[in-house]
XYZ file of C-alpha atoms in Angstrom:
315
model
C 27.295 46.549 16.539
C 23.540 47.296 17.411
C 22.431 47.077 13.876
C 24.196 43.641 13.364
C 22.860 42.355 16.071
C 19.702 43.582 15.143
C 19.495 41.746 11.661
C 20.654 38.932 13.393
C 17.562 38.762 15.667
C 15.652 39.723 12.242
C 16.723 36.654 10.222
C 16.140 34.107 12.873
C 14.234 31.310 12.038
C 11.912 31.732 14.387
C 11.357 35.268 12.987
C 11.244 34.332 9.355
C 8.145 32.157 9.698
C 6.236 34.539 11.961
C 6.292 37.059 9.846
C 5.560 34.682 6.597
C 2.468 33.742 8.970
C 1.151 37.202 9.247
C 1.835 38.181 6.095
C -0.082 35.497 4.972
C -2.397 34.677 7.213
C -5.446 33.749 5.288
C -3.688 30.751 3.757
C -2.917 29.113 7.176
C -6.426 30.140 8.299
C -7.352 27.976 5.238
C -4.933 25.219 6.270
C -6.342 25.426 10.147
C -9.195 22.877 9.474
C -7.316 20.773 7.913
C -4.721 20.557 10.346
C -6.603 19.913 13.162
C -9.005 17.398 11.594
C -5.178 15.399 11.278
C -4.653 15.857 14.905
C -7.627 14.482 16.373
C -8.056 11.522 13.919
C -4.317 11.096 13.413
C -2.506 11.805 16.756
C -4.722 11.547 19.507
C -5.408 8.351 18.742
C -2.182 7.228 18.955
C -2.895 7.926 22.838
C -4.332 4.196 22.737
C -1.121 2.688 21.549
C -0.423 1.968 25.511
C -2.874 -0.595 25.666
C -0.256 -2.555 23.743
C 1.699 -2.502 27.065
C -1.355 -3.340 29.476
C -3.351 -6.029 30.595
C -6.605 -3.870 29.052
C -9.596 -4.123 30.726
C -12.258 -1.716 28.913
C -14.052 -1.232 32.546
C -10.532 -0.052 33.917
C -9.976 2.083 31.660
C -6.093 3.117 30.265
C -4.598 3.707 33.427
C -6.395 1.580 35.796
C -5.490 -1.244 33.673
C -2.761 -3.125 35.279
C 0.880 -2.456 33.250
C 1.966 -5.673 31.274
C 5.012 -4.569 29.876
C 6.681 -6.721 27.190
C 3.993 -9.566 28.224
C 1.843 -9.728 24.624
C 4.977 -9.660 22.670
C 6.108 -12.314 23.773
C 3.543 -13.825 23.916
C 2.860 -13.295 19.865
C 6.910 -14.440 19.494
C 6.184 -17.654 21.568
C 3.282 -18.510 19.081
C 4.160 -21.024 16.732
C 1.864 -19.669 14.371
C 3.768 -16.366 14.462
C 6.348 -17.268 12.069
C 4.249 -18.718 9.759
C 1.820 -14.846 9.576
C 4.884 -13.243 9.583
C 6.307 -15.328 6.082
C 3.024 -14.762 4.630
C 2.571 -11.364 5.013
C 6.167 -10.219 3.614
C 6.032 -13.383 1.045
C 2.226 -11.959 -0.528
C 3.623 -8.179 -0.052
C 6.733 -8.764 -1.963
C 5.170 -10.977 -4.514
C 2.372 -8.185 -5.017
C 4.804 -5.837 -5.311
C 6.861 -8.080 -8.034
C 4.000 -8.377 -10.241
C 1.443 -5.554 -9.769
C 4.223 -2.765 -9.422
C 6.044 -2.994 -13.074
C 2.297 -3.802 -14.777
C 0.334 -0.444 -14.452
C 4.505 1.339 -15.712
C 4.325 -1.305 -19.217
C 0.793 -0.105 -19.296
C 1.282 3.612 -19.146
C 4.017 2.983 -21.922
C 2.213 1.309 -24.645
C -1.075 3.370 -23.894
C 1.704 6.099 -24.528
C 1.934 4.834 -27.941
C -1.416 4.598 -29.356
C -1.937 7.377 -31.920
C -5.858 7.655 -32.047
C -6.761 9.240 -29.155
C -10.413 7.986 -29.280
C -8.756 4.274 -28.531
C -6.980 5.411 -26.109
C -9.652 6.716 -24.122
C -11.813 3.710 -24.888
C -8.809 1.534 -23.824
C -8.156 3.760 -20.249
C -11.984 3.703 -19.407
C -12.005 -0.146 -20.309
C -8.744 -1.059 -17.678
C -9.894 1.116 -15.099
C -13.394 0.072 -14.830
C -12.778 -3.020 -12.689
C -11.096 -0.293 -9.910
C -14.567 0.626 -9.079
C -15.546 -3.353 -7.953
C -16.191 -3.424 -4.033
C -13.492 -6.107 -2.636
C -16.411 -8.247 -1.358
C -18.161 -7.953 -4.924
C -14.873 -9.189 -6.273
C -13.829 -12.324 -3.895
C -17.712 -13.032 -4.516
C -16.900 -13.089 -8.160
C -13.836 -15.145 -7.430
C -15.539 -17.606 -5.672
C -18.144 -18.496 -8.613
C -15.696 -18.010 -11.050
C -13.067 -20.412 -8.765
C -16.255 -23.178 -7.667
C -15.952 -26.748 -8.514
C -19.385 -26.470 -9.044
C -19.766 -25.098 -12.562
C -16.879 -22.345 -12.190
C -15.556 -20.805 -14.980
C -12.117 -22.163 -14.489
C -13.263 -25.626 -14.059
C -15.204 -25.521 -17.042
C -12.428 -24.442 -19.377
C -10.177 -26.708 -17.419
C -12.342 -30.144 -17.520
C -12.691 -28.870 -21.597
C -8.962 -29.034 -21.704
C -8.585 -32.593 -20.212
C -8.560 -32.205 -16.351
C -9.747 -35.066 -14.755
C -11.720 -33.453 -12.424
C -12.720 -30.267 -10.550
C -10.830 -28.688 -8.109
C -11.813 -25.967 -5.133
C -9.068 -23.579 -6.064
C -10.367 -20.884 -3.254
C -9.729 -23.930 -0.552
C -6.042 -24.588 -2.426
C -3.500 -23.173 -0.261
C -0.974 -23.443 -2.823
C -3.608 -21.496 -5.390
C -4.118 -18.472 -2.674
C -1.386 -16.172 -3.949
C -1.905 -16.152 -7.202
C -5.780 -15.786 -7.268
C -5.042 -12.727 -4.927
C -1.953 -11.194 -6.832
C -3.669 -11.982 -10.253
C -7.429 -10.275 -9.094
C -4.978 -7.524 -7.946
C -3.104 -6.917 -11.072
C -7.081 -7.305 -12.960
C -8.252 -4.501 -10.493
C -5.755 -2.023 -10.048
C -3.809 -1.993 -12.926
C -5.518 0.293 -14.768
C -6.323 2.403 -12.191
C -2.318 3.000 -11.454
C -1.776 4.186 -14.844
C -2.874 7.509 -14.102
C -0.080 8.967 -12.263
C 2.270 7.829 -15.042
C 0.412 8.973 -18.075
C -0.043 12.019 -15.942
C 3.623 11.945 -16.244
C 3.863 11.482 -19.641
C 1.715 13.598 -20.927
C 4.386 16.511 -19.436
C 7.120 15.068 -21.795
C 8.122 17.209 -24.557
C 7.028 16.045 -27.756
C 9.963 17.751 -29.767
C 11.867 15.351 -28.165
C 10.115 12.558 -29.613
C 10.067 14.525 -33.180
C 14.129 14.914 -32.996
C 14.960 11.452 -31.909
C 12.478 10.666 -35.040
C 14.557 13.359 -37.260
C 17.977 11.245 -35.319
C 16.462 7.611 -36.864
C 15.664 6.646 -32.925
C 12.918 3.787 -33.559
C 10.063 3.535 -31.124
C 11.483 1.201 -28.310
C 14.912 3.559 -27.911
C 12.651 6.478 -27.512
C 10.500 4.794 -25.023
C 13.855 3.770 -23.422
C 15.811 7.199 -23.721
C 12.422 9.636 -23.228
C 9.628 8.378 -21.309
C 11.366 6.035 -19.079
C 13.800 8.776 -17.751
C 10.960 10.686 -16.971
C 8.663 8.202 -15.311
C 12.003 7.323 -13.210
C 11.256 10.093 -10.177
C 7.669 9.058 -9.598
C 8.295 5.635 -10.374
C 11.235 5.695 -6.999
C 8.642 7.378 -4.944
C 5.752 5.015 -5.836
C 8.537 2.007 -4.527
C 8.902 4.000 -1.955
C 5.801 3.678 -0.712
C 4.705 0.336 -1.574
C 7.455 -0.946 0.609
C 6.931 1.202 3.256
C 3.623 -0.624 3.637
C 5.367 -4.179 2.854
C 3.520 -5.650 6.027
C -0.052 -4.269 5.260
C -1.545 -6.397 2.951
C -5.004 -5.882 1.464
C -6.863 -6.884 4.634
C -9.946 -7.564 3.394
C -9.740 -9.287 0.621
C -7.529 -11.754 2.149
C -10.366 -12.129 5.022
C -12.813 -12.954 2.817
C -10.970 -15.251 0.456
C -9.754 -17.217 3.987
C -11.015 -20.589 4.483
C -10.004 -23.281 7.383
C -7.957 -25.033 4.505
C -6.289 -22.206 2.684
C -5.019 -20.824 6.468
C -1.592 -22.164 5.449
C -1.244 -19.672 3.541
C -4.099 -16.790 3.997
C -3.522 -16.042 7.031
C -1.675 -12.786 8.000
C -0.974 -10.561 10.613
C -3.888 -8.331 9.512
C -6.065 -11.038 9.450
C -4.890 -12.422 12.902
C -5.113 -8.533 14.995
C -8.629 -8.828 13.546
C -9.531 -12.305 14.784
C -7.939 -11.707 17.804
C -8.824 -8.141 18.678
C -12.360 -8.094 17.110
C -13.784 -12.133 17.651
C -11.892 -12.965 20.590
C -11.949 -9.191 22.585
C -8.120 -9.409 22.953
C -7.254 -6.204 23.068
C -3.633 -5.583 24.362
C -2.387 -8.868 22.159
C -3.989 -7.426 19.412
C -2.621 -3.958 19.449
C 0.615 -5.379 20.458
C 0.963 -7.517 16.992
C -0.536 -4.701 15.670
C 2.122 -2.058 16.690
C 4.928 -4.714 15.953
C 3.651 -4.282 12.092
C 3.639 -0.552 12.198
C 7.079 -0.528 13.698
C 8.290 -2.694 10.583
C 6.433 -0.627 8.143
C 8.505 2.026 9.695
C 11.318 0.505 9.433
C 11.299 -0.130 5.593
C 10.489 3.270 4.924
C 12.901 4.255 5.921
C 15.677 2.079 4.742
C 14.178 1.954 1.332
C 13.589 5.656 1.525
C 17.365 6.041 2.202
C 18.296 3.803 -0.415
C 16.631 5.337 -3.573
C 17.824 8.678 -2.119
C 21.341 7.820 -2.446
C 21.185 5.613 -5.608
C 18.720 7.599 -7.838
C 18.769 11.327 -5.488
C 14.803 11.033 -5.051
C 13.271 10.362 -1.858
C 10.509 11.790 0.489
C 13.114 13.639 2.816
C-alpha cells in the first residue's frame, strides 16, 4: 500500500517537471534571460492598463488618479466618429487580408515550379527586395509617384486620355487600394519564405510517381504541394485575423490627409492622435484596450474554428 502510494506521489505532475528541471538544468538556465526579459517588457507593463479606468493625471500618479470606471468607453461609443474608425479598421484588415494573404501562397507555388535554380534565386532576391523599404521611404514614394504634379500615374493616365490630373493620395475612395496594393508590392515576396520553406520539405518521389501516374503539373500542385502548405497556411490565417483590428499604423498615418479621413482614419491612428497630440491618456488607452480585447476575441474564435475544421490550431 506504501509503495503505491509512493509512485503515486512520484508521478505527480508537480514531481515530473521538478525533476525534468534538475535534470536539466542548464537549458532553463539558458531560457532564464529570456524569460524574464518577457516579463518586464511584456507583463509588467500591462500594470498600466488601469489607466484605461481612471481619470489619469501623470502628477497623481496610478492610484491617486481619481477612478473613472466605464467613463472613456463610453465616451469613445458616444462618438459619432467611432463607428466610422471602427468600419475602417475591420473593412482595410479584411480587405488586406483578401488580397495580400492568397498572393505570397500563388507565389511560393509557381516559384515552386521554376527548374533553373539560378532564376529562381534571381526571381526570390528580386520580390523580396522591396521588404527592406522603410514605410516612410515608401508612402514618400507613393506620394511622388500618386502627385498631380508630374506623378507617374498621372502621366500614364493623361497619355491614355484622362482629362486631367487627379490627387489620388487626397481620394478617399483611392485610399484602400494604394495601401492594400503598396502592401501586396512590399510584402509579398517577403511571405514566400515560410512556404517555400515548406516546400522545399516535400518529397520529390512524389512528384516523380505522380509524373510516372501521367499527373500533369497543376494536379500535382493541387494533390502535393497544396496539402502540404495547408498546416502553415491555417496557422498563418490564424494569425492574421487575430490581429484583424491592428492595421499597419504607420503607414496609414502618413498616407492620412484632412480629405482622405473618410476613410484613413482608424483606431490606431485615432489612440495616437488622441493619446500622443492631445495628452489624453485614459481615452486613449481605453480605445486602445477595446482593440486588444477584439483582437482577442478573433483569435480565438478563428483559432477554434480551423481547429475543428482542418485539426490545426495554436492550442
Amino acid at each position: 500500500m506504501s509503495r503505491g502510494r509512493t509512485a503515486a506521489v512520484a508521478t505527480t505532475p508537480g514531481k515530473r517537471l521538478g525533476k525534468r528541471i534538475a535534470s536539466h538544468w542548464e537549458f532553463y538556465l539558458l531560457l532564464l534571460p529570456a524569460i524574464v526579459i518577457t516579463i518586464i517588457f511584456k507583463y509588467i507593463p500591462i500594470y498600466g492598463v488601469q489607466i484605461a479606468f481612471r481619470d489619469y493625471n501623470p502628477v497623481q500618479g496610478f492610484f491617486g488618479s481619481p477612478w473613472a470606471g466605464w467613463e472613456w468607453f463610453e465616451r469613445f461609443f458616444n462618438n459619432y466618429n467611432s463607428v466610422r474608425m471602427i468600419r475602417n479598421t475591420v473593412l482595410l484588415s479584411l480587405y488586406s487580408i483578401l488580397w495580400t494573404f492568397p498572393i505570397p501562397i500563388i507565389l511560393s507555388l509557381l516559384i515552386n515550379q521554376v527548374r533553373s535554380k539560378k532564376f529562381q534565386r534571381v526571381t526570390q532576391t528580386v520580390i523580396y527586395a522591396p521588404h527592406f523599404i522603410s514605410v516612410m521611404v515608401l508612402c514618400g514614394m507613393l506620394k511622388i509617384f500618386l502627385s498631380p504634379y508630374g506623378g507617374l500615374i498621372n502621366i500614364i493616365a493623361q497619355a491614355l486620355g484622362a482629362p486631367q490630373a487627379v490627387n489620388f493620395i487626397d481620394e478617399a475612395s483611392a485610399f484602400r487600394t494604394i495601401y492594400i496594393s503598396s502592401s501586396i508590392w512590399q510584402d509579398a515576396g517577403w511571405g514566400t519564405i515560410i512556404y517555400l520553406a515548406t516546400l522545399s520539405s516535400v518529397d520529390i518521389s512524389l512528384h516523380e510517381a505522380a509524373k510516372v501516374d501521367g499527373a500533369n503539373t497543376l494536379q500535382r500542385i493541387l494533390h502535393i504541394d497544396v496539402p502540404a502548405l495547408v498546416p502553415i497556411i491555417v496557422i498563418q490565417l490564424i494569425m492574421s485575423f487575430g490581429s484583424l483590428m491592428n492595421v499597419g499604423f504607420e503607414k496609414a498615418l502618413l498616407l492620412q490627409t484632412p480629405l482622405n479621413k473618410e476613410t484613413s482614419e482608424i483606431i490606431a491612428t485615432y489612440v495616437y492622435e488622441q493619446g500622443m497630440l492631445k495628452a489624453m491618456y485614459s481615452f486613449s488607452t481605453a480605445v486602445d484596450l477595446f482593440n486588444s480585447a477584439v483582437n482577442i476575441v478573433l483569435l480565438t474564435l478563428v483559432n477554434t474554428v480551423c481547429k475543428k475544421l482542418s485539426d490545426v490550431s495554436f492550442l
